[in-house]
Amino acid sequence: TKDGHSSFMAKEIHEQPEAVRRTLSGRLGSDGAVSLGELGISDKALARIQKIVIVACGTASYGGQIAKYALERWCRIPVEVDLAHEFRYRSPLVDDRTLVIAISQSGETMDTLMAVRYAREQGATVLAICNTVGATIPREADGVLYTHAGPEVAVASTKAFLTQVTATLLLALYLAQMRGSGDPTEISAAARELAGIPGRVQSVLAGAGQIEALAASMADVTSVLFIGRHVGHPVAMEGALKLKELAYIHAEGFAAGELKHGPIALIEPGQAVVVIMPSPAASPVLHAKMMSTIQEIKARGGRVIAVGEEGDAATTADALLTVPASSPLLAPLLTAIPLQLFAASLAGAKGLDIDQPRNLAKSVTVE
Ligand code: M6R
């Protein structure tokens, strides 16, 4: 049931603090030590890994792109992220020292399943990050890390995404602790911060009313651009995907640094641009660059909606959707939420069925 919410999607968005808590449960000690006892892949096998390839589709692939930043920084292992349907058609370099991570909410996505089969044929070790216990992908993989988000009914992925990101951060912390890689101070601080994320997710949800009002004022927009840097780039792509699938509005997510290499030609008076702000304290250089990007957009008449930390000086934006402060690699767990609310509210303002958008199925079981 919808538990009093207007849609399953609204319910699932509001379940996110609890869903993330379940992903962390029993895996993150009060001392910051991560244990993934149920993984099914030995530490010995994980210690031999020289390369990681993440395969996934849609929202799960954006989760994978976020994971790349944490895995490379903390574990010092090169990471590639491939759309699962592209993976096996490009002669990928995969061998018995490659860990292939397949991320899938349903565990039944055919494109991702075929990538898993191909990877195992090449001798890779395959780890599934999955929400559905006992689904085909985790059954065929060597090991699995379940997200335990609970059933996700709405076609648009929300709590599954947040818990996928949480699970990959746990995995990155685990590998770093086991292999002794990365900066130990940063890693233990990140582990402690992760434990407090559910509460911060809850506080972002408290801003839903402001976002609904903003969306109601934008029901007639025909195009929205989303830009971000660092992990804000995959968050921007996720925000654009949500808007396309729910509100049927043309949307594009791209790296903010690319703007001047072409897309800035799209900026004309009234063009809406959602900007995922880097943290001013944790990423001052990227924050300053994003401030000048906002100026570029404003100078051409664009309408800027910033998603940024409380107190961010980016108030040159036309609207600021706030999230609590966080370290850079954990920020997507917060910045993705206003974008979910924005897409759902815009779809609602247009009178659309947000649980069952046209042309889409919850689980894509054909290649
Ligand atoms: O079940 P999966 O995680 O493998 O599904 C992957 C994509 O089909 C899925 O994330 C899709 O992009 C969502 N509808 C996005 O909201």
Short mmCIF file of C-alpha atoms and ligand atoms in Angstrom, two decimals:
data_model
loop_
_atom_site.label_atom_id
_atom_site.label_comp_id
_atom_site.label_asym_id
_atom_site.label_seq_id
_atom_site.Cartn_x
_atom_site.Cartn_y
_atom_site.Cartn_z
CA THR A 1 0.00 0.00 0.00
CA LYS A 2 0.93 3.63 -0.37
CA ASP A 3 0.76 4.24 3.39
CA GLY A 4 -1.16 7.49 2.98
CA HIS A 5 1.13 8.85 0.24
CA SER A 6 -0.28 10.03 -3.08
CA SER A 7 1.88 7.54 -5.01
CA PHE A 8 4.29 4.68 -4.49
CA MET A 9 7.07 6.96 -5.65
CA ALA A 10 6.28 9.54 -2.96
CA LYS A 11 6.20 6.75 -0.40
CA GLU A 12 9.53 5.37 -1.60
CA ILE A 13 11.17 8.80 -1.61
CA HIS A 14 10.11 9.26 2.01
CA GLU A 15 11.29 5.78 2.97
CA GLN A 16 14.86 6.64 2.02
CA PRO A 17 16.23 7.35 5.51
CA GLU A 18 15.03 3.94 6.67
CA ALA A 19 16.20 2.23 3.45
CA VAL A 20 19.73 3.62 3.80
CA ARG A 21 19.73 2.62 7.47
CA ARG A 22 18.93 -0.95 6.43
CA THR A 23 21.76 -0.97 3.86
CA LEU A 24 24.20 0.08 6.59
CA SER A 25 22.76 -2.19 9.27
CA GLY A 26 25.20 -4.76 10.64
CA ARG A 27 27.88 -3.65 8.20
CA LEU A 28 29.26 -0.45 9.70
CA GLY A 29 30.68 -0.71 13.23
CA SER A 30 30.63 2.19 15.69
CA ASP A 31 34.45 2.32 15.27
CA GLY A 32 33.97 2.87 11.51
CA ALA A 33 35.12 -0.65 10.60
CA VAL A 34 33.14 -2.14 7.72
CA SER A 35 32.35 -5.86 7.69
CA LEU A 36 30.73 -7.51 4.69
CA GLY A 37 30.75 -11.08 5.96
CA GLU A 38 27.99 -12.24 3.65
CA LEU A 39 29.72 -11.07 0.45
CA GLY A 40 30.57 -14.56 -0.83
CA ILE A 41 33.91 -13.48 -2.31
CA SER A 42 36.99 -14.13 -0.16
CA ASP A 43 39.34 -11.40 1.04
CA LYS A 44 42.07 -13.36 -0.73
CA ALA A 45 40.25 -13.00 -4.05
CA LEU A 46 39.52 -9.31 -3.39
CA ALA A 47 43.18 -8.66 -2.53
CA ARG A 48 44.23 -9.89 -6.00
CA ILE A 49 41.95 -7.47 -7.86
CA GLN A 50 43.81 -5.12 -10.21
CA LYS A 51 40.87 -3.53 -11.94
CA ILE A 52 37.16 -2.97 -11.41
CA VAL A 53 34.53 -2.71 -14.14
CA ILE A 54 31.04 -1.62 -13.14
CA VAL A 55 28.15 -2.63 -15.42
CA ALA A 56 24.61 -1.34 -15.04
CA CYS A 57 21.81 0.48 -16.88
CA GLY A 58 19.90 3.69 -16.30
CA THR A 59 19.83 4.99 -12.76
CA ALA A 60 21.97 2.08 -11.54
CA SER A 61 24.69 3.14 -14.01
CA TYR A 62 24.74 6.62 -12.46
CA GLY A 63 25.15 4.94 -9.08
CA GLY A 64 28.10 3.14 -10.64
CA GLN A 65 29.61 6.37 -11.90
CA ILE A 66 29.46 7.80 -8.38
CA ALA A 67 31.06 4.63 -7.01
CA LYS A 68 34.00 5.06 -9.38
CA TYR A 69 35.07 8.25 -7.59
CA ALA A 70 35.10 6.56 -4.18
CA LEU A 71 36.68 3.29 -5.35
CA GLU A 72 39.51 5.04 -7.16
CA ARG A 73 40.20 7.55 -4.41
CA TRP A 74 40.00 5.20 -1.44
CA CYS A 75 41.08 1.87 -2.95
CA ARG A 76 43.51 3.12 -5.63
CA ILE A 77 42.14 0.56 -8.11
CA PRO A 78 41.34 1.70 -11.67
CA VAL A 79 37.59 1.63 -12.31
CA GLU A 80 35.66 1.67 -15.58
CA VAL A 81 31.91 2.13 -15.72
CA ASP A 82 30.09 0.65 -18.67
CA LEU A 83 26.49 0.63 -19.67
CA ALA A 84 25.76 -3.09 -19.50
CA HIS A 85 24.39 -3.20 -23.05
CA GLU A 86 27.62 -1.71 -24.43
CA PHE A 87 30.03 -3.82 -22.37
CA ARG A 88 30.35 -7.09 -24.24
CA TYR A 89 30.26 -5.54 -27.69
CA ARG A 90 33.49 -3.57 -27.30
CA SER A 91 36.03 -6.34 -26.55
CA PRO A 92 36.50 -5.15 -22.96
CA LEU A 93 39.78 -5.95 -21.20
CA VAL A 94 38.58 -8.30 -18.48
CA ASP A 95 40.50 -11.18 -16.91
CA ASP A 96 40.76 -13.22 -13.71
CA ARG A 97 42.15 -10.22 -11.82
CA THR A 98 39.14 -8.07 -12.71
CA LEU A 99 36.23 -7.53 -10.35
CA VAL A 100 33.06 -6.84 -12.31
CA ILE A 101 30.37 -5.17 -10.21
CA ALA A 102 26.86 -5.49 -11.61
CA ILE A 103 24.43 -3.01 -10.07
CA SER A 104 20.72 -3.77 -10.48
CA GLN A 105 17.70 -3.03 -8.35
CA SER A 106 15.60 -5.82 -9.85
CA GLY A 107 18.41 -8.26 -10.50
CA GLU A 108 16.51 -9.20 -13.67
CA THR A 109 17.65 -6.57 -16.19
CA MET A 110 18.56 -8.63 -19.25
CA ASP A 111 21.29 -6.26 -20.49
CA THR A 112 23.03 -6.45 -17.11
CA LEU A 113 22.56 -10.22 -16.86
CA MET A 114 24.18 -10.74 -20.27
CA ALA A 115 27.13 -8.57 -19.20
CA VAL A 116 27.49 -10.72 -16.05
CA ARG A 117 27.52 -13.92 -18.11
CA TYR A 118 30.09 -12.50 -20.50
CA ALA A 119 32.32 -11.31 -17.62
CA ARG A 120 32.24 -14.74 -15.97
CA GLU A 121 33.14 -16.40 -19.29
CA GLN A 122 36.21 -14.15 -19.40
CA GLY A 123 37.26 -15.36 -15.94
CA ALA A 124 36.31 -12.23 -14.00
CA THR A 125 34.94 -12.35 -10.46
CA VAL A 126 31.43 -10.89 -10.45
CA LEU A 127 29.84 -9.12 -7.51
CA ALA A 128 26.17 -8.18 -7.73
CA ILE A 129 24.80 -5.15 -5.90
CA CYS A 130 21.12 -5.91 -5.90
CA ASN A 131 17.89 -5.13 -4.08
CA THR A 132 15.84 -8.21 -4.91
CA VAL A 133 16.88 -11.20 -2.86
CA GLY A 134 17.34 -14.35 -4.93
CA ALA A 135 17.01 -12.64 -8.34
CA THR A 136 18.81 -14.01 -11.39
CA ILE A 137 21.81 -11.63 -11.38
CA PRO A 138 22.83 -12.33 -7.77
CA ARG A 139 22.26 -16.06 -8.36
CA GLU A 140 24.64 -16.06 -11.32
CA ALA A 141 27.26 -13.81 -9.71
CA ASP A 142 30.12 -15.02 -7.50
CA GLY A 143 28.97 -12.85 -4.63
CA VAL A 144 26.28 -10.35 -3.72
CA LEU A 145 25.84 -7.29 -1.57
CA TYR A 146 22.12 -6.76 -1.04
CA THR A 147 20.89 -3.22 -0.61
CA HIS A 148 17.82 -4.19 1.49
CA ALA A 149 15.90 -1.08 0.34
CA GLY A 150 12.63 -3.03 0.50
CA PRO A 151 10.31 -3.45 -2.50
CA GLU A 152 10.45 -0.58 -5.00
CA VAL A 153 7.15 -0.43 -6.89
CA ALA A 154 7.32 2.90 -8.77
CA VAL A 155 8.99 2.65 -12.17
CA ALA A 156 11.30 5.54 -11.33
CA SER A 157 14.12 4.39 -9.10
CA THR A 158 14.62 6.42 -5.90
CA LYS A 159 15.37 4.48 -2.73
CA ALA A 160 17.04 1.78 -4.81
CA PHE A 161 19.45 4.40 -6.16
CA LEU A 162 20.29 5.85 -2.76
CA THR A 163 20.93 2.41 -1.32
CA GLN A 164 23.05 1.39 -4.32
CA VAL A 165 25.27 4.40 -3.69
CA THR A 166 25.37 3.53 0.02
CA ALA A 167 26.31 -0.08 -0.72
CA THR A 168 29.10 0.89 -3.11
CA LEU A 169 30.49 3.34 -0.54
CA LEU A 170 30.48 0.53 2.04
CA LEU A 171 32.29 -1.69 -0.45
CA ALA A 172 34.88 1.00 -1.19
CA LEU A 173 35.49 1.56 2.53
CA TYR A 174 35.76 -2.20 3.08
CA LEU A 175 38.28 -2.68 0.26
CA ALA A 176 40.31 0.32 1.44
CA GLN A 177 40.39 -0.95 5.03
CA MET A 178 41.33 -4.46 3.90
CA ARG A 179 43.98 -3.40 1.42
CA GLY A 180 45.34 -0.55 3.54
CA SER A 181 44.86 1.94 0.68
CA GLY A 182 43.86 5.58 0.59
CA ASP A 183 44.17 8.14 3.38
CA PRO A 184 43.24 6.35 6.65
CA THR A 185 42.09 9.57 8.33
CA GLU A 186 39.78 10.44 5.45
CA ILE A 187 38.48 6.88 5.27
CA SER A 188 37.60 6.64 8.96
CA ALA A 189 35.98 10.10 8.82
CA ALA A 190 33.92 8.99 5.81
CA ALA A 191 32.80 5.83 7.62
CA ARG A 192 31.66 7.87 10.63
CA GLU A 193 29.90 10.35 8.38
CA LEU A 194 28.12 7.56 6.50
CA ALA A 195 26.62 6.34 9.77
CA GLY A 196 24.91 9.74 10.15
CA ILE A 197 23.59 9.94 6.58
CA PRO A 198 20.07 8.60 7.26
CA GLY A 199 19.36 11.57 9.55
CA ARG A 200 20.59 14.02 6.93
CA VAL A 201 18.49 12.35 4.24
CA GLN A 202 15.53 12.93 6.53
CA SER A 203 16.34 16.63 6.82
CA VAL A 204 16.48 17.03 3.01
CA LEU A 205 13.00 15.52 2.78
CA ALA A 206 11.76 18.24 5.11
CA GLY A 207 12.33 20.72 2.23
CA ALA A 208 9.84 18.98 -0.06
CA GLY A 209 7.28 21.79 0.23
CA GLN A 210 9.64 24.42 -1.24
CA ILE A 211 10.42 22.13 -4.17
CA GLU A 212 6.74 21.47 -4.87
CA ALA A 213 6.08 25.21 -5.05
CA LEU A 214 9.02 25.71 -7.42
CA ALA A 215 7.87 22.84 -9.64
CA ALA A 216 4.32 24.19 -9.74
CA SER A 217 5.71 27.46 -11.14
CA MET A 218 7.53 25.53 -13.88
CA ALA A 219 4.82 23.21 -15.20
CA ASP A 220 5.12 24.72 -18.68
CA VAL A 221 8.88 24.34 -19.19
CA THR A 222 9.90 22.32 -22.23
CA SER A 223 13.59 21.82 -21.52
CA VAL A 224 15.77 21.65 -18.41
CA LEU A 225 19.55 21.26 -18.33
CA PHE A 226 21.33 19.68 -15.34
CA ILE A 227 25.02 20.29 -14.70
CA GLY A 228 27.49 19.10 -12.07
CA ARG A 229 31.16 18.50 -11.45
CA HIS A 230 32.91 15.51 -9.87
CA VAL A 231 30.20 13.26 -8.35
CA GLY A 232 27.72 16.05 -9.14
CA HIS A 233 28.04 15.03 -12.79
CA PRO A 234 26.35 11.62 -12.42
CA VAL A 235 23.86 13.24 -10.03
CA ALA A 236 23.01 15.73 -12.80
CA MET A 237 22.45 12.88 -15.26
CA GLU A 238 20.23 11.11 -12.74
CA GLY A 239 18.20 14.30 -12.23
CA ALA A 240 17.73 14.64 -15.98
CA LEU A 241 16.65 11.01 -16.34
CA LYS A 242 14.06 11.41 -13.57
CA LEU A 243 12.61 14.47 -15.31
CA LYS A 244 12.45 12.75 -18.70
CA GLU A 245 10.79 9.59 -17.47
CA LEU A 246 8.33 11.21 -15.04
CA ALA A 247 7.45 14.60 -16.52
CA TYR A 248 8.17 13.92 -20.23
CA ILE A 249 10.25 17.07 -20.34
CA HIS A 250 13.36 17.20 -22.47
CA ALA A 251 16.30 17.18 -20.09
CA GLU A 252 20.01 16.70 -20.41
CA GLY A 253 22.61 16.15 -17.74
CA PHE A 254 26.25 16.89 -18.40
CA ALA A 255 29.53 17.91 -16.79
CA ALA A 256 29.55 21.63 -15.99
CA GLY A 257 33.01 21.98 -17.49
CA GLU A 258 31.58 20.94 -20.86
CA LEU A 259 29.23 23.91 -21.01
CA LYS A 260 31.73 26.15 -22.79
CA HIS A 261 32.59 23.34 -25.22
CA GLY A 262 29.18 23.46 -26.86
CA PRO A 263 26.02 23.32 -24.78
CA ILE A 264 26.25 26.98 -23.74
CA ALA A 265 24.81 27.70 -27.20
CA LEU A 266 21.52 26.36 -25.79
CA ILE A 267 21.31 29.05 -23.11
CA GLU A 268 18.74 31.67 -24.05
CA PRO A 269 16.50 33.80 -21.83
CA GLY A 270 14.39 31.60 -19.58
CA GLN A 271 16.32 28.35 -20.14
CA ALA A 272 16.18 26.44 -16.85
CA VAL A 273 19.50 25.05 -15.61
CA VAL A 274 19.73 22.95 -12.46
CA VAL A 275 23.22 23.27 -10.98
CA ILE A 276 24.58 20.72 -8.50
CA MET A 277 26.90 22.83 -6.33
CA PRO A 278 30.15 21.40 -4.98
CA SER A 279 30.66 22.04 -1.26
CA PRO A 280 32.19 25.50 -0.68
CA ALA A 281 34.16 24.22 2.34
CA ALA A 282 35.17 20.77 1.12
CA SER A 283 35.73 21.61 -2.58
CA PRO A 284 36.51 25.36 -2.73
CA VAL A 285 38.20 25.20 -6.15
CA LEU A 286 35.31 23.40 -7.82
CA HIS A 287 32.84 25.63 -5.99
CA ALA A 288 34.51 28.77 -7.35
CA LYS A 289 34.44 27.34 -10.87
CA MET A 290 30.75 26.57 -10.51
CA MET A 291 30.06 30.12 -9.32
CA SER A 292 31.54 31.48 -12.53
CA THR A 293 29.54 28.94 -14.56
CA ILE A 294 26.41 30.32 -12.90
CA GLN A 295 27.47 33.83 -13.95
CA GLU A 296 27.86 32.63 -17.56
CA ILE A 297 24.36 31.19 -17.51
CA LYS A 298 22.82 34.25 -15.83
CA ALA A 299 24.56 36.60 -18.25
CA ARG A 300 22.65 34.88 -21.06
CA GLY A 301 19.31 35.08 -19.29
CA GLY A 302 19.22 31.50 -18.02
CA ARG A 303 17.19 30.60 -14.95
CA VAL A 304 19.43 28.89 -12.39
CA ILE A 305 18.15 26.45 -9.79
CA ALA A 306 21.04 25.49 -7.52
CA VAL A 307 21.18 22.44 -5.28
CA GLY A 308 23.71 23.30 -2.61
CA GLU A 309 24.65 23.36 1.02
CA GLU A 310 22.75 25.47 3.52
CA GLY A 311 24.39 28.88 3.62
CA ASP A 312 26.03 28.53 0.20
CA ALA A 313 26.73 31.93 -1.26
CA ALA A 314 25.40 30.74 -4.62
CA THR A 315 22.36 32.85 -3.97
CA THR A 316 23.02 34.49 -7.31
CA ALA A 317 20.92 31.49 -8.37
CA ASP A 318 17.22 32.16 -8.85
CA ALA A 319 16.45 29.39 -6.39
CA LEU A 320 18.56 27.42 -3.93
CA LEU A 321 17.42 23.95 -2.87
CA THR A 322 19.45 23.22 0.24
CA VAL A 323 21.05 20.07 1.57
CA PRO A 324 23.14 19.63 4.74
CA ALA A 325 26.92 19.90 4.42
CA SER A 326 28.80 16.70 3.64
CA SER A 327 32.14 15.48 2.39
CA PRO A 328 32.32 15.36 -1.42
CA LEU A 329 31.96 11.60 -1.95
CA LEU A 330 28.89 11.36 0.27
CA ALA A 331 27.13 14.40 -1.22
CA PRO A 332 25.16 12.43 -3.86
CA LEU A 333 23.20 10.75 -1.05
CA LEU A 334 21.80 14.21 -0.32
CA THR A 335 21.87 16.16 -3.60
CA ALA A 336 19.96 13.46 -5.52
CA ILE A 337 16.90 13.90 -3.31
CA PRO A 338 15.80 17.42 -4.34
CA LEU A 339 16.03 16.22 -7.95
CA GLN A 340 13.72 13.27 -7.23
CA LEU A 341 11.26 15.61 -5.55
CA PHE A 342 11.57 18.14 -8.38
CA ALA A 343 10.79 15.56 -11.09
CA ALA A 344 7.94 14.02 -9.12
CA SER A 345 6.44 17.45 -8.35
CA LEU A 346 6.71 18.64 -11.95
CA ALA A 347 5.05 15.44 -13.17
CA GLY A 348 2.38 15.94 -10.51
CA ALA A 349 1.87 19.56 -11.59
CA LYS A 350 1.33 18.28 -15.15
CA GLY A 351 -1.21 15.74 -13.87
CA LEU A 352 0.82 12.69 -14.92
CA ASP A 353 0.86 9.22 -13.39
CA ILE A 354 4.21 9.24 -11.63
CA ASP A 355 4.18 5.57 -10.66
CA GLN A 356 3.61 4.28 -14.15
CA PRO A 357 5.10 6.59 -16.80
CA ARG A 358 4.21 5.85 -20.40
CA ASN A 359 6.29 3.36 -22.42
CA LEU A 360 8.25 2.11 -19.40
CA ALA A 361 8.38 -1.14 -17.43
CA LYS A 362 9.78 -1.51 -13.92
CA SER A 363 12.13 -4.20 -15.00
CA VAL A 364 13.55 -4.44 -18.54
CA THR A 365 13.81 -8.16 -19.18
CA VAL A 366 14.54 -7.95 -22.91
CA GLU A 367 17.85 -7.05 -24.51
O1 M6R B 1 16.55 -3.09 -12.08
P1 M6R B 1 17.72 -2.29 -12.59
O2 M6R B 1 18.38 -1.53 -11.50
O3 M6R B 1 18.72 -3.19 -13.30
O4 M6R B 1 17.14 -1.30 -13.62
C1 M6R B 1 18.00 -0.45 -14.36
C2 M6R B 1 17.23 0.64 -15.08
O5 M6R B 1 16.31 0.08 -15.97
C3 M6R B 1 16.48 1.55 -14.10
O6 M6R B 1 17.35 2.12 -13.15
C4 M6R B 1 15.76 2.69 -14.85
O7 M6R B 1 16.70 3.52 -15.44
C5 M6R B 1 14.82 3.44 -13.91
N1 M6R B 1 13.48 3.47 -14.44
C6 M6R B 1 15.26 4.86 -13.65
O8 M6R B 1 14.42 5.51 -12.76
#
